[in-house]
């Protein structure tokens, strides 16, 4: 059962109790034990206490500022939570951390928790925005923000996760030459995980996440999120007219920043209520007049690319001191050029989400050379991020105030640990 807007933001005690009741199924000890058995992480001879193990992992990742987490720290935290007779030696604990079954358990946990958060959490600001857009003829159910974040890992993973953001220069190999007779150079190996994410504004959480090599084309991961009545907001790295056509064909909408060298042909142009088509028709977007004419004002244009027409809004970036262009398939004249510009600014929310992941959820790079441990650290960061979304949502209802996910995640400390325990043990009496 998902909460409707009135249920979520009614601050009566009965409604808060309803929220707590629904939260009990998010990450219970029963779910963890059952899933651990299903994936083979718990076997007949098993000395690890699965609930305490999970509690230590989540609390270590979710607290402590932006310090990096190591297996040694997780091991120490686990042993502090169990009885003296139940403590493990480091080697058996490390062996558990490197199991394939742990990765499978974390994947199942992430998917389960994500589905619960997306059903339970609603962001009032964006629900109200969606209502306003619907009333003005733009019928959408959600706004999806797309972007990729990149996670530096050990270069021993280079063959699996090739990176692109490398400032290192090739080094000459002494005594060798290439096919052109030039001194051969050894390309530096730079391993990097790409975390291709789709952020749901309605729920305030990542609704689709794909782990890839850093060199993979981030546009490929948008296709699976294309659906009816969704507005996709993308930066210039996602420009693809095939992708735009796919979104259009599925009755979706998009707003995307164009690259600086885009050169579509202008068919019509307006500045507010003033028709400037006679002055701009036939000109390319790259034309100096198009970029400089009253550049502080918004130009609302119809532009042809590859035989198909799109709406293009010229905006001015104070930061970069130049004109930029937004392309969209929103034709509704009630959604003005200014509204398109303001909608695009929402894209910053996914940047804040990545800031939270890196600063508060330990997604700052992995020092391990073990693949499964590296993947487990990544998945734990994503799981903790979802818990923090739910935690912030519950606090907002209790405090009747707007709260910052980043500030709560960074400073929560002991309060966050209590919330994790409340989820696991299904006890919200003290929270």
PDB file of C-alpha atoms in Angstrom, residues 7-276:
ATOM      1  CA  UNK A   7      -1.636  10.618   4.262  1.00  0.00           C
ATOM      2  CA  UNK A   8       2.031  11.471   4.028  1.00  0.00           C
ATOM      3  CA  UNK A   9       1.720  15.063   5.121  1.00  0.00           C
ATOM      4  CA  UNK A  10      -0.990  14.776   7.735  1.00  0.00           C
ATOM      5  CA  UNK A  11       0.870  15.140  11.016  1.00  0.00           C
ATOM      6  CA  UNK A  12      -1.629  13.316  13.174  1.00  0.00           C
ATOM      7  CA  UNK A  13      -0.213  10.592  15.403  1.00  0.00           C
ATOM      8  CA  UNK A  14      -2.269   7.924  13.634  1.00  0.00           C
ATOM      9  CA  UNK A  15      -0.663   8.800  10.290  1.00  0.00           C
ATOM     10  CA  UNK A  16       2.845   8.676  11.741  1.00  0.00           C
ATOM     11  CA  UNK A  17       2.037   5.281  13.199  1.00  0.00           C
ATOM     12  CA  UNK A  18       0.841   4.156   9.765  1.00  0.00           C
ATOM     13  CA  UNK A  19       4.180   5.221   8.273  1.00  0.00           C
ATOM     14  CA  UNK A  20       6.093   3.341  10.956  1.00  0.00           C
ATOM     15  CA  UNK A  21       3.976   0.252  10.341  1.00  0.00           C
ATOM     16  CA  UNK A  22       4.761   0.287   6.633  1.00  0.00           C
ATOM     17  CA  UNK A  23       8.462   0.911   7.302  1.00  0.00           C
ATOM     18  CA  UNK A  24       8.696  -2.354   9.218  1.00  0.00           C
ATOM     19  CA  UNK A  25       8.760  -4.386   6.015  1.00  0.00           C
ATOM     20  CA  UNK A  26      11.649  -2.403   4.499  1.00  0.00           C
ATOM     21  CA  UNK A  27      14.661  -4.125   6.068  1.00  0.00           C
ATOM     22  CA  UNK A  28      13.548  -6.511   8.782  1.00  0.00           C
ATOM     23  CA  UNK A  29      15.708  -9.187  10.379  1.00  0.00           C
ATOM     24  CA  UNK A  30      13.269 -11.766   9.009  1.00  0.00           C
ATOM     25  CA  UNK A  31      13.805 -10.506   5.452  1.00  0.00           C
ATOM     26  CA  UNK A  32      17.608 -10.459   5.862  1.00  0.00           C
ATOM     27  CA  UNK A  33      17.708 -14.006   7.245  1.00  0.00           C
ATOM     28  CA  UNK A  34      15.356 -15.396   4.605  1.00  0.00           C
ATOM     29  CA  UNK A  35      17.197 -13.727   1.710  1.00  0.00           C
ATOM     30  CA  UNK A  36      20.608 -14.763   3.055  1.00  0.00           C
ATOM     31  CA  UNK A  37      19.466 -18.393   3.034  1.00  0.00           C
ATOM     32  CA  UNK A  38      17.958 -18.135  -0.443  1.00  0.00           C
ATOM     33  CA  UNK A  39      21.196 -16.830  -2.002  1.00  0.00           C
ATOM     34  CA  UNK A  40      23.375 -19.288  -0.050  1.00  0.00           C
ATOM     35  CA  UNK A  41      25.120 -16.788   2.229  1.00  0.00           C
ATOM     36  CA  UNK A  42      23.815 -18.604   5.321  1.00  0.00           C
ATOM     37  CA  UNK A  43      24.652 -22.283   5.358  1.00  0.00           C
ATOM     38  CA  UNK A  44      24.249 -25.066   7.901  1.00  0.00           C
ATOM     39  CA  UNK A  45      27.597 -24.387   9.608  1.00  0.00           C
ATOM     40  CA  UNK A  46      27.515 -20.635  10.040  1.00  0.00           C
ATOM     41  CA  UNK A  47      29.153 -18.692  12.867  1.00  0.00           C
ATOM     42  CA  UNK A  48      28.438 -15.201  11.508  1.00  0.00           C
ATOM     43  CA  UNK A  49      25.424 -13.462  13.067  1.00  0.00           C
ATOM     44  CA  UNK A  50      23.678 -12.171   9.960  1.00  0.00           C
ATOM     45  CA  UNK A  51      21.588  -9.456  11.641  1.00  0.00           C
ATOM     46  CA  UNK A  52      24.519  -8.029  13.624  1.00  0.00           C
ATOM     47  CA  UNK A  53      26.656  -8.342  10.502  1.00  0.00           C
ATOM     48  CA  UNK A  54      24.225  -6.264   8.456  1.00  0.00           C
ATOM     49  CA  UNK A  55      23.738  -3.771  11.268  1.00  0.00           C
ATOM     50  CA  UNK A  56      27.499  -3.200  11.523  1.00  0.00           C
ATOM     51  CA  UNK A  57      27.874  -2.773   7.749  1.00  0.00           C
ATOM     52  CA  UNK A  58      25.058  -0.235   7.436  1.00  0.00           C
ATOM     53  CA  UNK A  59      25.986   1.788  10.521  1.00  0.00           C
ATOM     54  CA  UNK A  60      29.668   1.940   9.554  1.00  0.00           C
ATOM     55  CA  UNK A  61      28.904   3.098   6.020  1.00  0.00           C
ATOM     56  CA  UNK A  62      26.172   5.526   7.080  1.00  0.00           C
ATOM     57  CA  UNK A  63      28.049   7.386   9.838  1.00  0.00           C
ATOM     58  CA  UNK A  64      31.448   8.892  10.412  1.00  0.00           C
ATOM     59  CA  UNK A  65      31.566  11.728   7.879  1.00  0.00           C
ATOM     60  CA  UNK A  66      33.604  11.242   4.725  1.00  0.00           C
ATOM     61  CA  UNK A  67      36.260   8.848   6.020  1.00  0.00           C
ATOM     62  CA  UNK A  68      36.955   5.778   3.908  1.00  0.00           C
ATOM     63  CA  UNK A  69      35.743   2.427   5.161  1.00  0.00           C
ATOM     64  CA  UNK A  70      37.979  -0.649   5.229  1.00  0.00           C
ATOM     65  CA  UNK A  71      37.238  -4.312   5.897  1.00  0.00           C
ATOM     66  CA  UNK A  72      39.284  -3.974   9.087  1.00  0.00           C
ATOM     67  CA  UNK A  73      36.922  -1.285  10.391  1.00  0.00           C
ATOM     68  CA  UNK A  74      33.853  -3.339   9.475  1.00  0.00           C
ATOM     69  CA  UNK A  75      35.404  -6.329  11.249  1.00  0.00           C
ATOM     70  CA  UNK A  76      36.070  -4.305  14.418  1.00  0.00           C
ATOM     71  CA  UNK A  77      32.565  -2.845  14.411  1.00  0.00           C
ATOM     72  CA  UNK A  78      31.000  -6.293  14.020  1.00  0.00           C
ATOM     73  CA  UNK A  79      32.937  -7.779  16.940  1.00  0.00           C
ATOM     74  CA  UNK A  80      31.842  -4.895  19.166  1.00  0.00           C
ATOM     75  CA  UNK A  81      28.189  -5.730  18.495  1.00  0.00           C
ATOM     76  CA  UNK A  82      28.242  -9.453  19.274  1.00  0.00           C
ATOM     77  CA  UNK A  83      28.897 -11.386  22.461  1.00  0.00           C
ATOM     78  CA  UNK A  84      32.496 -12.183  23.276  1.00  0.00           C
ATOM     79  CA  UNK A  85      31.893 -15.879  22.582  1.00  0.00           C
ATOM     80  CA  UNK A  86      30.495 -15.023  19.112  1.00  0.00           C
ATOM     81  CA  UNK A  87      33.412 -12.892  17.902  1.00  0.00           C
ATOM     82  CA  UNK A  88      35.278 -13.903  14.749  1.00  0.00           C
ATOM     83  CA  UNK A  89      38.900 -13.794  13.736  1.00  0.00           C
ATOM     84  CA  UNK A  90      39.779 -11.415  10.923  1.00  0.00           C
ATOM     85  CA  UNK A  91      40.436 -14.102   8.288  1.00  0.00           C
ATOM     86  CA  UNK A  92      36.985 -15.791   8.488  1.00  0.00           C
ATOM     87  CA  UNK A  93      35.324 -12.355   8.426  1.00  0.00           C
ATOM     88  CA  UNK A  94      37.359 -11.309   5.385  1.00  0.00           C
ATOM     89  CA  UNK A  95      36.438 -14.563   3.641  1.00  0.00           C
ATOM     90  CA  UNK A  96      32.741 -13.797   4.178  1.00  0.00           C
ATOM     91  CA  UNK A  97      33.198 -10.334   2.687  1.00  0.00           C
ATOM     92  CA  UNK A  98      34.669 -11.753  -0.515  1.00  0.00           C
ATOM     93  CA  UNK A  99      31.926 -14.319  -1.211  1.00  0.00           C
ATOM     94  CA  UNK A 100      29.779 -14.194  -4.353  1.00  0.00           C
ATOM     95  CA  UNK A 101      26.783 -14.885  -2.131  1.00  0.00           C
ATOM     96  CA  UNK A 102      27.291 -11.612  -0.231  1.00  0.00           C
ATOM     97  CA  UNK A 103      27.109  -9.655  -3.495  1.00  0.00           C
ATOM     98  CA  UNK A 104      23.909 -11.541  -4.394  1.00  0.00           C
ATOM     99  CA  UNK A 105      22.468 -10.794  -0.939  1.00  0.00           C
ATOM    100  CA  UNK A 106      23.247  -7.082  -1.257  1.00  0.00           C
ATOM    101  CA  UNK A 107      21.749  -6.905  -4.760  1.00  0.00           C
ATOM    102  CA  UNK A 108      18.514  -8.499  -3.505  1.00  0.00           C
ATOM    103  CA  UNK A 109      18.455  -6.199  -0.480  1.00  0.00           C
ATOM    104  CA  UNK A 110      18.994  -3.107  -2.621  1.00  0.00           C
ATOM    105  CA  UNK A 111      16.185  -4.020  -5.038  1.00  0.00           C
ATOM    106  CA  UNK A 112      13.803  -4.830  -2.186  1.00  0.00           C
ATOM    107  CA  UNK A 113      14.558  -1.620  -0.281  1.00  0.00           C
ATOM    108  CA  UNK A 114      14.383   0.475  -3.448  1.00  0.00           C
ATOM    109  CA  UNK A 115      10.893  -0.825  -4.251  1.00  0.00           C
ATOM    110  CA  UNK A 116       9.755  -0.015  -0.706  1.00  0.00           C
ATOM    111  CA  UNK A 117      11.193   3.515  -0.752  1.00  0.00           C
ATOM    112  CA  UNK A 118       9.662   4.265  -4.158  1.00  0.00           C
ATOM    113  CA  UNK A 119       6.261   3.173  -2.857  1.00  0.00           C
ATOM    114  CA  UNK A 120       6.504   4.914   0.490  1.00  0.00           C
ATOM    115  CA  UNK A 121       8.327   8.220   0.000  1.00  0.00           C
ATOM    116  CA  UNK A 122       6.794  11.219  -1.725  1.00  0.00           C
ATOM    117  CA  UNK A 123       8.396  14.658  -1.964  1.00  0.00           C
ATOM    118  CA  UNK A 124       5.723  17.261  -1.415  1.00  0.00           C
ATOM    119  CA  UNK A 125       7.461  19.994  -3.454  1.00  0.00           C
ATOM    120  CA  UNK A 126       7.628  17.844  -6.555  1.00  0.00           C
ATOM    121  CA  UNK A 127       4.158  16.366  -6.177  1.00  0.00           C
ATOM    122  CA  UNK A 128       2.821  19.924  -6.122  1.00  0.00           C
ATOM    123  CA  UNK A 129       4.970  20.795  -9.160  1.00  0.00           C
ATOM    124  CA  UNK A 130       3.602  17.785 -11.059  1.00  0.00           C
ATOM    125  CA  UNK A 131       0.053  18.847 -10.195  1.00  0.00           C
ATOM    126  CA  UNK A 132       0.761  22.347 -11.517  1.00  0.00           C
ATOM    127  CA  UNK A 133       2.251  21.005 -14.765  1.00  0.00           C
ATOM    128  CA  UNK A 134      -0.721  18.678 -15.247  1.00  0.00           C
ATOM    129  CA  UNK A 135      -3.114  21.584 -14.794  1.00  0.00           C
ATOM    130  CA  UNK A 136      -1.234  23.433 -17.544  1.00  0.00           C
ATOM    131  CA  UNK A 137      -1.565  20.578 -20.004  1.00  0.00           C
ATOM    132  CA  UNK A 138       1.736  18.732 -19.457  1.00  0.00           C
ATOM    133  CA  UNK A 139       0.490  15.364 -18.253  1.00  0.00           C
ATOM    134  CA  UNK A 140       3.424  13.692 -16.512  1.00  0.00           C
ATOM    135  CA  UNK A 141       3.634  11.365 -13.512  1.00  0.00           C
ATOM    136  CA  UNK A 142       7.287  11.951 -12.622  1.00  0.00           C
ATOM    137  CA  UNK A 143      10.464  13.798 -13.554  1.00  0.00           C
ATOM    138  CA  UNK A 144      13.553  11.644 -14.159  1.00  0.00           C
ATOM    139  CA  UNK A 145      17.046  13.105 -13.914  1.00  0.00           C
ATOM    140  CA  UNK A 146      19.853  11.195 -15.617  1.00  0.00           C
ATOM    141  CA  UNK A 147      23.573  11.380 -14.939  1.00  0.00           C
ATOM    142  CA  UNK A 148      26.626   9.272 -14.256  1.00  0.00           C
ATOM    143  CA  UNK A 149      29.056   9.371 -11.349  1.00  0.00           C
ATOM    144  CA  UNK A 150      32.504   7.804 -11.501  1.00  0.00           C
ATOM    145  CA  UNK A 151      34.245   5.859  -8.746  1.00  0.00           C
ATOM    146  CA  UNK A 152      38.021   5.352  -8.747  1.00  0.00           C
ATOM    147  CA  UNK A 153      39.045   1.779  -8.000  1.00  0.00           C
ATOM    148  CA  UNK A 154      42.316  -0.142  -8.048  1.00  0.00           C
ATOM    149  CA  UNK A 155      43.914  -0.449 -11.469  1.00  0.00           C
ATOM    150  CA  UNK A 156      43.965  -4.255 -11.170  1.00  0.00           C
ATOM    151  CA  UNK A 157      40.307  -4.057 -12.298  1.00  0.00           C
ATOM    152  CA  UNK A 158      41.268  -2.280 -15.530  1.00  0.00           C
ATOM    153  CA  UNK A 159      40.138  -5.077 -17.862  1.00  0.00           C
ATOM    154  CA  UNK A 160      36.656  -5.117 -16.295  1.00  0.00           C
ATOM    155  CA  UNK A 161      36.220  -1.414 -15.573  1.00  0.00           C
ATOM    156  CA  UNK A 162      38.221   0.738 -17.965  1.00  0.00           C
ATOM    157  CA  UNK A 163      38.228   4.394 -17.006  1.00  0.00           C
ATOM    158  CA  UNK A 164      38.302   7.545 -19.102  1.00  0.00           C
ATOM    159  CA  UNK A 165      39.017  10.343 -16.638  1.00  0.00           C
ATOM    160  CA  UNK A 166      42.762   9.844 -16.512  1.00  0.00           C
ATOM    161  CA  UNK A 167      45.217  12.733 -16.459  1.00  0.00           C
ATOM    162  CA  UNK A 168      48.253  10.435 -16.540  1.00  0.00           C
ATOM    163  CA  UNK A 169      50.394  10.564 -19.673  1.00  0.00           C
ATOM    164  CA  UNK A 170      51.710   7.497 -21.544  1.00  0.00           C
ATOM    165  CA  UNK A 171      55.198   6.425 -20.489  1.00  0.00           C
ATOM    166  CA  UNK A 172      57.899   5.475 -23.067  1.00  0.00           C
ATOM    167  CA  UNK A 173      58.996   1.827 -23.124  1.00  0.00           C
ATOM    168  CA  UNK A 174      62.767   1.693 -23.387  1.00  0.00           C
ATOM    169  CA  UNK A 175      64.264  -0.236 -26.284  1.00  0.00           C
ATOM    170  CA  UNK A 176      61.002  -0.653 -28.220  1.00  0.00           C
ATOM    171  CA  UNK A 177      59.405   1.019 -31.222  1.00  0.00           C
ATOM    172  CA  UNK A 178      55.889   0.930 -32.643  1.00  0.00           C
ATOM    173  CA  UNK A 179      54.783   0.134 -36.224  1.00  0.00           C
ATOM    174  CA  UNK A 180      55.550   3.720 -37.260  1.00  0.00           C
ATOM    175  CA  UNK A 181      59.117   3.551 -36.044  1.00  0.00           C
ATOM    176  CA  UNK A 182      58.395   5.832 -33.092  1.00  0.00           C
ATOM    177  CA  UNK A 183      59.352   4.968 -29.494  1.00  0.00           C
ATOM    178  CA  UNK A 184      56.605   2.744 -28.087  1.00  0.00           C
ATOM    179  CA  UNK A 185      54.538   4.085 -25.222  1.00  0.00           C
ATOM    180  CA  UNK A 186      52.761   2.228 -22.472  1.00  0.00           C
ATOM    181  CA  UNK A 187      49.231   3.531 -21.956  1.00  0.00           C
ATOM    182  CA  UNK A 188      48.527   3.997 -18.236  1.00  0.00           C
ATOM    183  CA  UNK A 189      45.881   1.692 -16.818  1.00  0.00           C
ATOM    184  CA  UNK A 190      43.120   3.594 -15.079  1.00  0.00           C
ATOM    185  CA  UNK A 191      40.204   1.641 -13.615  1.00  0.00           C
ATOM    186  CA  UNK A 192      36.925   3.379 -12.906  1.00  0.00           C
ATOM    187  CA  UNK A 193      33.364   2.303 -12.167  1.00  0.00           C
ATOM    188  CA  UNK A 194      30.590   4.270 -13.848  1.00  0.00           C
ATOM    189  CA  UNK A 195      27.412   4.507 -11.786  1.00  0.00           C
ATOM    190  CA  UNK A 196      24.716   5.391 -14.327  1.00  0.00           C
ATOM    191  CA  UNK A 197      21.744   6.643 -12.352  1.00  0.00           C
ATOM    192  CA  UNK A 198      18.176   7.781 -12.857  1.00  0.00           C
ATOM    193  CA  UNK A 199      16.768   9.932 -10.061  1.00  0.00           C
ATOM    194  CA  UNK A 200      13.027  10.163  -9.414  1.00  0.00           C
ATOM    195  CA  UNK A 201      12.092  13.694  -8.326  1.00  0.00           C
ATOM    196  CA  UNK A 202       8.686  12.523  -7.117  1.00  0.00           C
ATOM    197  CA  UNK A 203      10.238  10.078  -4.645  1.00  0.00           C
ATOM    198  CA  UNK A 204      13.552  11.828  -4.007  1.00  0.00           C
ATOM    199  CA  UNK A 205      15.571   8.680  -4.679  1.00  0.00           C
ATOM    200  CA  UNK A 206      17.522   6.832  -7.358  1.00  0.00           C
ATOM    201  CA  UNK A 207      14.997   4.624  -9.156  1.00  0.00           C
ATOM    202  CA  UNK A 208      17.386   2.994 -11.656  1.00  0.00           C
ATOM    203  CA  UNK A 209      21.090   2.331 -11.182  1.00  0.00           C
ATOM    204  CA  UNK A 210      23.538   0.517 -13.458  1.00  0.00           C
ATOM    205  CA  UNK A 211      27.176  -0.281 -12.735  1.00  0.00           C
ATOM    206  CA  UNK A 212      29.384  -0.078 -15.810  1.00  0.00           C
ATOM    207  CA  UNK A 213      32.921   0.575 -16.977  1.00  0.00           C
ATOM    208  CA  UNK A 214      33.859   4.238 -17.062  1.00  0.00           C
ATOM    209  CA  UNK A 215      34.204   4.145 -20.859  1.00  0.00           C
ATOM    210  CA  UNK A 216      30.635   2.918 -21.471  1.00  0.00           C
ATOM    211  CA  UNK A 217      28.222   5.237 -23.262  1.00  0.00           C
ATOM    212  CA  UNK A 218      25.937   6.650 -20.558  1.00  0.00           C
ATOM    213  CA  UNK A 219      23.158   7.251 -23.095  1.00  0.00           C
ATOM    214  CA  UNK A 220      22.588   3.508 -23.473  1.00  0.00           C
ATOM    215  CA  UNK A 221      21.223   3.301 -19.929  1.00  0.00           C
ATOM    216  CA  UNK A 222      18.458   5.856 -20.474  1.00  0.00           C
ATOM    217  CA  UNK A 223      16.496   3.661 -22.898  1.00  0.00           C
ATOM    218  CA  UNK A 224      15.281   1.226 -20.227  1.00  0.00           C
ATOM    219  CA  UNK A 225      13.757   4.111 -18.214  1.00  0.00           C
ATOM    220  CA  UNK A 226      11.709   5.479 -21.131  1.00  0.00           C
ATOM    221  CA  UNK A 227       7.985   5.225 -20.377  1.00  0.00           C
ATOM    222  CA  UNK A 228       4.696   7.072 -20.779  1.00  0.00           C
ATOM    223  CA  UNK A 229       4.146  10.412 -19.074  1.00  0.00           C
ATOM    224  CA  UNK A 230       7.673  10.933 -17.733  1.00  0.00           C
ATOM    225  CA  UNK A 231       9.792  14.041 -18.250  1.00  0.00           C
ATOM    226  CA  UNK A 232      13.492  13.224 -18.725  1.00  0.00           C
ATOM    227  CA  UNK A 233      16.043  15.942 -17.938  1.00  0.00           C
ATOM    228  CA  UNK A 234      19.553  15.390 -19.305  1.00  0.00           C
ATOM    229  CA  UNK A 235      22.816  17.265 -19.757  1.00  0.00           C
ATOM    230  CA  UNK A 236      24.744  17.709 -23.002  1.00  0.00           C
ATOM    231  CA  UNK A 237      26.467  14.325 -22.677  1.00  0.00           C
ATOM    232  CA  UNK A 238      23.164  12.608 -23.492  1.00  0.00           C
ATOM    233  CA  UNK A 239      22.444  14.339 -26.813  1.00  0.00           C
ATOM    234  CA  UNK A 240      21.180  11.654 -29.192  1.00  0.00           C
ATOM    235  CA  UNK A 241      18.397  12.140 -31.705  1.00  0.00           C
ATOM    236  CA  UNK A 242      17.764   8.395 -31.675  1.00  0.00           C
ATOM    237  CA  UNK A 243      17.166   8.650 -27.919  1.00  0.00           C
ATOM    238  CA  UNK A 244      14.954  11.711 -28.376  1.00  0.00           C
ATOM    239  CA  UNK A 245      12.915   9.809 -30.965  1.00  0.00           C
ATOM    240  CA  UNK A 246      12.523   6.852 -28.604  1.00  0.00           C
ATOM    241  CA  UNK A 247      11.253   9.095 -25.794  1.00  0.00           C
ATOM    242  CA  UNK A 248       8.880  10.828 -28.216  1.00  0.00           C
ATOM    243  CA  UNK A 249       7.499   7.529 -29.513  1.00  0.00           C
ATOM    244  CA  UNK A 250       6.708   6.356 -25.958  1.00  0.00           C
ATOM    245  CA  UNK A 251       4.686   9.518 -25.182  1.00  0.00           C
ATOM    246  CA  UNK A 252       7.391  10.840 -22.897  1.00  0.00           C
ATOM    247  CA  UNK A 253       9.028  14.252 -22.719  1.00  0.00           C
ATOM    248  CA  UNK A 254      12.608  15.470 -22.464  1.00  0.00           C
ATOM    249  CA  UNK A 255      14.643  18.603 -21.828  1.00  0.00           C
ATOM    250  CA  UNK A 256      18.309  18.328 -22.760  1.00  0.00           C
ATOM    251  CA  UNK A 257      21.131  20.825 -23.039  1.00  0.00           C
ATOM    252  CA  UNK A 258      22.593  20.909 -26.552  1.00  0.00           C
ATOM    253  CA  UNK A 259      26.303  20.741 -27.241  1.00  0.00           C
ATOM    254  CA  UNK A 260      28.078  23.971 -28.092  1.00  0.00           C
ATOM    255  CA  UNK A 261      28.641  22.970 -31.729  1.00  0.00           C
ATOM    256  CA  UNK A 262      24.988  22.116 -32.485  1.00  0.00           C
ATOM    257  CA  UNK A 263      23.921  23.660 -35.787  1.00  0.00           C
ATOM    258  CA  UNK A 264      20.264  23.005 -36.454  1.00  0.00           C
ATOM    259  CA  UNK A 265      18.326  25.242 -38.854  1.00  0.00           C
ATOM    260  CA  UNK A 266      15.873  27.737 -37.322  1.00  0.00           C
ATOM    261  CA  UNK A 267      12.299  27.610 -38.666  1.00  0.00           C
ATOM    262  CA  UNK A 268      10.616  30.089 -36.317  1.00  0.00           C
ATOM    263  CA  UNK A 269      11.615  32.311 -33.415  1.00  0.00           C
ATOM    264  CA  UNK A 270       9.872  34.293 -30.674  1.00  0.00           C
ATOM    265  CA  UNK A 271      11.040  36.596 -27.907  1.00  0.00           C
ATOM    266  CA  UNK A 272       8.121  36.721 -25.511  1.00  0.00           C
ATOM    267  CA  UNK A 273       5.127  37.735 -27.641  1.00  0.00           C
ATOM    268  CA  UNK A 274       7.315  39.260 -30.361  1.00  0.00           C
ATOM    269  CA  UNK A 275       7.649  37.174 -33.535  1.00  0.00           C
ATOM    270  CA  UNK A 276      11.238  37.293 -34.862  1.00  0.00           C
TER     271      UNK A 276
END
